[in-house]
XYZ file of C-alpha atoms in Angstrom:
459
model
C 0.000 0.000 0.000
C 2.825 2.389 0.875
C 4.474 1.911 -2.525
C 1.134 2.511 -4.258
C 0.589 5.677 -2.224
C 4.121 6.875 -2.912
C 3.661 6.446 -6.655
C 0.396 8.392 -6.499
C 2.154 11.235 -4.643
C 4.967 11.277 -7.201
C 2.472 11.523 -10.053
C 0.574 14.366 -8.381
C 3.750 16.320 -7.586
C 5.059 15.795 -11.123
C 1.800 17.107 -12.545
C 1.800 20.189 -10.330
C 5.499 21.096 -10.237
C 6.854 19.727 -13.516
C 10.632 20.107 -13.608
C 10.600 21.376 -10.023
C 9.951 17.799 -8.885
C 12.656 15.191 -9.391
C 13.534 11.584 -8.623
C 17.050 11.875 -10.064
C 19.256 9.503 -8.045
C 22.130 11.963 -7.616
C 19.796 14.688 -6.343
C 18.049 12.231 -4.007
C 21.364 11.164 -2.484
C 22.397 14.809 -2.073
C 19.201 15.382 -0.080
C 19.737 12.331 2.112
C 23.132 13.263 3.529
C 24.257 16.245 5.567
C 27.778 16.883 6.866
C 27.386 14.308 9.619
C 29.134 10.938 9.777
C 25.951 8.973 9.069
C 24.885 6.832 6.091
C 22.965 8.353 3.197
C 19.192 8.109 3.725
C 17.760 9.501 0.470
C 14.156 10.623 0.045
C 11.955 9.194 -2.704
C 11.540 12.576 -4.374
C 12.604 16.213 -4.082
C 10.350 19.185 -4.775
C 11.339 22.851 -5.089
C 8.464 25.138 -3.992
C 8.436 28.880 -4.650
C 5.847 29.994 -2.090
C 4.218 29.117 1.213
C 1.066 28.110 -0.655
C 3.071 25.619 -2.702
C 4.557 24.184 0.497
C 1.003 23.773 1.788
C 0.044 21.927 -1.425
C 2.993 19.542 -0.969
C 2.090 18.892 2.667
C -1.577 18.241 1.838
C -0.657 15.853 -0.975
C 1.747 13.897 1.234
C -0.673 13.905 4.158
C -3.504 12.493 2.026
C -1.352 9.432 1.310
C 0.603 9.271 4.623
C 3.975 9.967 2.990
C 6.761 11.489 5.168
C 7.960 15.067 4.575
C 11.517 16.276 5.220
C 12.456 19.996 4.948
C 15.860 20.753 3.374
C 17.915 23.973 3.438
C 21.450 23.473 2.130
C 22.367 20.284 3.979
C 24.879 21.673 6.483
C 23.361 20.054 9.580
C 25.614 17.862 11.699
C 23.411 15.279 13.427
C 21.645 13.569 10.523
C 18.713 15.973 10.676
C 17.821 15.782 6.965
C 18.011 12.027 6.423
C 14.820 10.471 5.046
C 14.869 7.593 7.525
C 11.446 6.370 6.389
C 11.625 7.595 2.814
C 9.274 10.333 1.682
C 9.449 13.709 -0.032
C 12.167 16.300 0.601
C 11.086 19.955 0.370
C 14.059 21.971 -0.900
C 13.796 25.707 -0.110
C 16.453 26.923 -2.551
C 13.817 28.751 -4.647
C 12.396 30.622 -1.643
C 15.108 33.228 -0.993
C 13.284 36.543 -0.922
C 13.690 39.279 1.653
C 10.032 40.176 2.049
C 10.449 43.246 4.236
C 13.154 45.323 5.927
C 12.018 47.781 8.595
C 15.110 49.906 9.028
C 13.930 52.097 11.907
C 12.367 49.191 13.796
C 15.467 47.077 13.087
C 13.748 43.923 11.870
C 13.196 42.019 8.646
C 11.099 39.169 7.289
C 12.674 36.613 4.961
C 11.802 33.373 3.215
C 13.280 30.204 4.666
C 15.720 29.479 1.827
C 17.874 32.609 2.039
C 21.308 31.899 3.527
C 22.966 33.940 6.256
C 25.582 35.314 3.835
C 22.938 36.276 1.274
C 21.003 38.102 3.981
C 24.156 39.834 5.232
C 25.024 40.994 1.732
C 21.574 42.523 1.197
C 21.666 44.289 4.573
C 25.029 45.973 3.907
C 23.636 49.313 2.775
C 21.028 49.561 5.547
C 23.412 50.149 8.470
C 22.029 46.977 10.054
C 23.253 43.418 10.448
C 21.996 40.012 11.567
C 24.449 38.581 14.095
C 23.826 34.828 14.233
C 26.670 33.183 12.315
C 27.147 29.411 12.450
C 30.280 28.224 10.684
C 28.356 27.066 7.627
C 26.468 29.349 5.249
C 23.200 27.786 6.375
C 19.707 28.897 5.402
C 17.786 31.071 7.843
C 15.026 28.449 7.884
C 17.489 25.721 8.815
C 19.081 27.956 11.440
C 15.668 28.558 13.008
C 14.801 24.861 12.861
C 17.944 23.896 14.803
C 18.131 27.016 17.002
C 21.601 27.653 15.602
C 24.069 30.086 17.109
C 27.698 30.939 16.375
C 30.593 33.187 17.275
C 28.430 36.212 18.167
C 26.120 34.374 20.570
C 27.983 35.540 23.675
C 26.727 39.087 23.014
C 23.773 38.813 20.635
C 22.274 35.439 21.517
C 21.131 32.459 19.461
C 18.322 32.030 16.945
C 15.889 31.572 19.831
C 16.750 35.090 20.998
C 16.582 36.645 17.532
C 13.535 35.112 15.858
C 10.526 37.358 16.465
C 7.923 35.496 14.447
C 7.335 32.708 11.951
C 5.038 31.545 9.198
C 4.591 27.788 9.440
C 2.760 25.150 7.422
C 1.280 22.631 9.829
C 0.995 18.887 9.204
C -2.670 19.292 8.203
C -1.816 22.022 5.671
C -2.972 24.920 7.831
C -0.797 28.041 7.506
C -0.217 29.812 10.815
C 1.696 32.879 11.971
C 3.443 33.034 15.330
C 4.853 36.039 17.163
C 5.106 39.396 15.452
C 7.229 42.519 15.200
C 6.775 43.776 18.758
C 9.958 43.481 20.820
C 8.068 41.790 23.646
C 4.715 40.162 24.269
C 3.011 38.321 27.116
C 0.108 37.150 24.957
C -0.533 33.448 25.388
C 1.792 30.547 24.685
C 5.088 31.351 22.980
C 4.594 29.244 19.867
C 7.582 30.835 18.143
C 9.940 29.309 20.701
C 8.269 25.919 20.308
C 8.975 25.855 16.571
C 12.519 27.268 16.849
C 14.690 24.222 17.513
C 11.978 21.719 16.538
C 14.007 20.482 13.530
C 11.056 20.270 11.147
C 9.167 17.814 13.369
C 6.252 20.104 14.330
C 5.688 22.195 11.206
C 7.435 23.470 8.072
C 8.890 26.965 8.566
C 8.500 29.088 5.418
C 9.037 32.681 6.639
C 11.009 34.148 9.529
C 10.895 37.608 11.122
C 14.278 38.510 12.620
C 15.747 41.096 14.960
C 18.444 43.225 13.366
C 21.129 45.346 15.018
C 22.867 48.590 14.173
C 26.400 48.236 12.872
C 28.897 48.911 15.696
C 30.633 52.298 15.638
C 33.992 50.524 15.824
C 35.181 46.930 15.742
C 38.500 45.538 16.933
C 39.707 41.946 16.902
C 42.608 40.446 18.807
C 44.334 37.093 19.201
C 45.904 35.781 22.405
C 47.921 32.560 22.676
C 48.639 30.373 25.709
C 51.098 27.655 26.637
C 48.372 25.372 27.972
C 44.680 24.828 27.402
C 43.573 25.063 31.023
C 44.930 28.603 31.422
C 43.199 29.733 28.235
C 39.838 28.368 29.417
C 40.204 29.819 32.906
C 40.973 33.229 31.421
C 37.679 32.986 29.510
C 35.744 32.391 32.729
C 37.467 35.351 34.387
C 36.823 37.543 31.332
C 33.110 36.776 31.425
C 32.934 37.491 35.153
C 34.527 40.901 34.516
C 31.325 42.136 32.882
C 33.062 43.266 29.687
C 30.481 42.962 26.846
C 32.598 40.788 24.559
C 31.218 40.454 21.044
C 33.137 37.246 20.327
C 35.432 34.956 22.275
C 36.455 31.762 20.491
C 38.809 28.998 21.613
C 40.940 26.829 19.331
C 43.114 24.120 20.856
C 46.660 23.519 19.631
C 45.542 20.847 17.130
C 42.855 23.046 15.592
C 45.186 26.035 15.574
C 47.823 24.094 13.659
C 45.149 23.107 11.149
C 44.021 26.726 10.692
C 47.601 27.990 10.355
C 48.202 25.541 7.514
C 44.807 25.810 5.815
C 44.222 29.565 6.098
C 47.882 30.648 6.013
C 47.838 32.227 9.496
C 51.606 32.118 9.605
C 51.915 34.883 12.218
C 50.602 32.475 14.881
C 51.915 29.374 16.628
C 50.128 26.028 17.096
C 49.103 26.755 20.689
C 45.779 27.047 22.540
C 44.413 30.337 21.222
C 41.603 32.792 21.900
C 40.073 34.972 19.190
C 38.390 38.105 20.606
C 36.202 40.765 19.058
C 35.141 44.056 20.676
C 32.322 46.400 19.574
C 31.667 49.996 20.654
C 33.074 53.503 20.600
C 36.839 53.964 20.587
C 36.803 54.758 24.316
C 34.613 51.750 25.120
C 36.852 49.393 23.166
C 39.949 50.857 24.812
C 38.502 50.173 28.276
C 37.274 46.711 27.311
C 40.588 45.594 25.856
C 42.565 46.959 28.793
C 40.533 44.840 31.208
C 40.709 41.669 29.114
C 44.451 41.991 28.472
C 45.070 42.269 32.205
C 43.101 39.068 32.766
C 44.784 37.055 30.006
C 48.236 38.126 31.220
C 47.399 36.821 34.697
C 46.882 33.418 33.082
C 50.069 33.510 31.022
C 48.546 34.759 27.784
C 50.660 36.439 25.125
C 50.417 40.096 24.187
C 47.405 40.703 21.974
C 47.985 40.450 18.246
C 45.596 43.040 16.823
C 43.474 42.709 13.680
C 41.797 46.094 13.276
C 41.521 46.590 9.520
C 38.342 45.095 8.005
C 40.306 42.851 5.653
C 42.429 41.565 8.564
C 39.362 40.832 10.692
C 37.583 39.158 7.805
C 40.596 36.931 7.193
C 40.711 35.955 10.869
C 37.021 35.097 11.140
C 37.016 33.383 7.763
C 39.759 31.138 9.137
C 37.625 30.456 12.203
C 34.577 29.644 10.101
C 36.713 27.327 7.952
C 37.961 25.404 10.993
C 35.958 22.332 9.924
C 37.667 22.171 6.522
C 41.039 22.992 8.047
C 40.659 20.031 10.399
C 39.804 17.703 7.508
C 43.037 18.753 5.797
C 45.031 17.413 8.769
C 44.175 13.907 7.638
C 43.520 13.937 3.872
C 40.865 11.480 2.802
C 39.491 11.065 6.305
C 35.848 11.204 7.301
C 34.721 13.586 10.023
C 32.157 13.421 12.783
C 31.431 16.669 14.595
C 29.829 16.742 18.032
C 29.099 19.598 20.410
C 28.110 20.001 24.049
C 27.418 23.032 26.215
C 27.993 23.342 29.971
C 27.720 26.013 32.659
C 30.662 28.402 32.314
C 32.226 27.343 35.624
C 32.280 23.706 34.435
C 33.862 24.531 31.076
C 37.464 23.949 32.108
C 36.768 20.547 33.677
C 34.723 19.337 30.717
C 37.250 20.447 28.090
C 40.360 19.215 29.914
C 38.855 15.827 30.766
C 37.541 15.416 27.208
C 41.023 16.106 25.838
C 42.628 13.655 28.284
C 40.138 10.992 27.258
C 40.985 11.572 23.585
C 44.643 10.958 24.369
C 43.849 7.780 26.312
C 41.812 6.442 23.391
C 44.356 7.506 20.743
C 41.804 9.613 18.871
C 42.476 12.729 16.817
C 39.763 15.361 17.302
C 40.547 19.090 17.029
C 38.620 21.257 19.495
C 36.998 24.609 18.837
C 34.568 26.435 21.060
C 32.130 29.305 21.393
C 33.466 29.381 24.914
C 31.734 32.625 25.840
C 28.567 30.602 26.336
C 30.123 27.311 27.446
C 29.817 25.575 24.067
C 32.587 23.548 22.423
C 32.924 21.146 19.504
C 35.100 18.141 18.740
C 35.703 16.969 15.192
C 36.586 13.275 15.250
C 38.826 12.430 12.281
C 38.240 8.829 11.201
C 39.879 6.737 8.493
C 37.274 5.636 5.917
C 35.850 2.237 6.804
C 37.762 1.993 10.091
C 34.990 0.620 12.297
C 37.287 0.296 15.301
C 38.108 4.007 15.171
C 34.438 4.847 14.736
C 33.494 2.733 17.762
C 36.114 4.532 19.846
C 34.875 7.929 18.653
C 31.301 6.916 19.457
C 32.388 5.780 22.913
C 34.234 9.043 23.556
C 31.275 11.093 22.349
C 28.926 9.169 24.663
C 31.265 9.788 27.589
C 31.590 13.513 26.774
C 27.843 14.031 26.331
C 27.005 12.249 29.576
C 29.711 14.247 31.345
C 28.183 17.498 30.054
C 24.701 16.467 31.183
C 26.011 15.443 34.615
C 27.585 18.907 34.935
C 24.188 20.523 34.351
C 24.788 21.076 30.642
C 23.249 19.825 27.416
C 24.010 17.152 24.840
C 23.978 19.810 22.107
C 24.516 23.547 22.271
C 23.681 24.290 18.643
C 23.876 21.266 16.318
C 20.456 19.978 17.298
C 19.398 16.407 18.071
C 18.650 14.986 14.605
C 18.868 11.253 15.030
C 22.545 11.307 16.009
C 21.808 12.438 19.566
C 18.283 11.099 20.008
C 19.531 8.543 22.544
C 20.723 11.343 24.856
C 17.643 13.571 24.843
C 15.691 11.460 27.341
C 18.644 11.404 29.739
C 18.898 15.182 29.575
C 15.237 16.141 29.910
C 13.994 13.240 32.048
C 10.258 12.694 32.383
C 9.485 15.810 30.325
C 10.293 13.687 27.256
C 6.688 12.450 27.558
C 5.424 16.019 27.274
C 7.641 16.604 24.228
C 6.247 13.491 22.564
C 2.735 14.672 23.421
C 3.407 18.015 21.713
C 4.737 16.162 18.670
C 1.577 14.030 18.504
C -0.705 17.055 18.917
C 1.036 18.957 16.105
C 1.690 15.963 13.825
C -0.714 13.108 14.702
C 0.292 10.996 11.691
C 4.009 11.370 12.456
C 4.848 12.517 8.916
C 7.069 15.536 9.657
C 10.769 14.587 9.605
C 10.153 11.195 11.241
C 12.863 9.451 13.241
C 14.334 12.684 14.609
C 14.607 13.832 18.248
C 13.096 10.706 19.810
C 14.439 7.145 19.921
């Protein structure tokens, strides 16, 4: 019956969308694999809508025949979030890239789900405004909302949950709803926006997003500080945050990741040591005061003199290197496969979690560069694994399990920004306890047939 229903859905989508519906094998495989270390799980078809109404038509067609639906941005997720684990139809948002509205004086905008963060940034350049959330990948805004992404600016500007003001969502029954609005605060009823942000396409299909924007800083300065050991670098971060200085960015790269970035991005002025990248926003006087305080703290912990990157092209080169850390790490072991995992812990537990995770890597003879948005207690490991080496993969899986459980035991979370997907579904229940039943109840209420991105979040 399922195969019959699937064929009927394919015929209907082909009739309605023509060349914007495909079953090409290469395209299917592309839509069944993100950047995670998980097998390809291709959908049975891919459709490219151009409007919210077309998304509704796709959802209604699939719902009529009980065929799963998987939203797709650009495929940069890291926990298997786009895999079609039960087959179905992938909705690709690459033809929904419009900026629908920019309200310059109110500092907000509304965009379609398929626009990427770089495309949005480019179109905001002449407005004097910017959108601060910047995950390493050039992800779509819809995908960033679906995973509650964050990035290097989160320490000052927050994550997607803090910066999404409202949504347009197609529900599992085809109903189109709006959540939130353009007011900067509201105490009206349940906060549905926050329920959908981070839901990974399991509760509804996000098609439009209203975002907070910010005025461009009067001045920006970036600086790099290097340390002889990792523990001192992490402890200086904790002290810096306690100082009350409004840091715009504070990023940690361990000695392995730093060596990778030096080689990949030609950062030859640095050494392969534990390193902090800082960025400061404000007036000249504000930045002067901020940097004075932070330099005093880093020196107390044995940090080097700051290496300044004040010209725009210098700063861009530095942060481009940081955003390319994933690819730099891959270049350490040409031909390897990579598995990225992240955890987030209370700031005071950051040092213990990082140091013990590194020690465990050494014990298990694993290579995994470390990089962290340490200003909010979040760090990532990128396990580098030889293709087909199941023993290495088992060890990496064992280390990841240990690290995640350690983070949860410290009062943290199994994922700071990657999302659950199916890669971390086994840890969600441990983290949230009995409230997992409530989460499953919400899922059933929103999606009673279980058609929206099935197999994600819950084991």
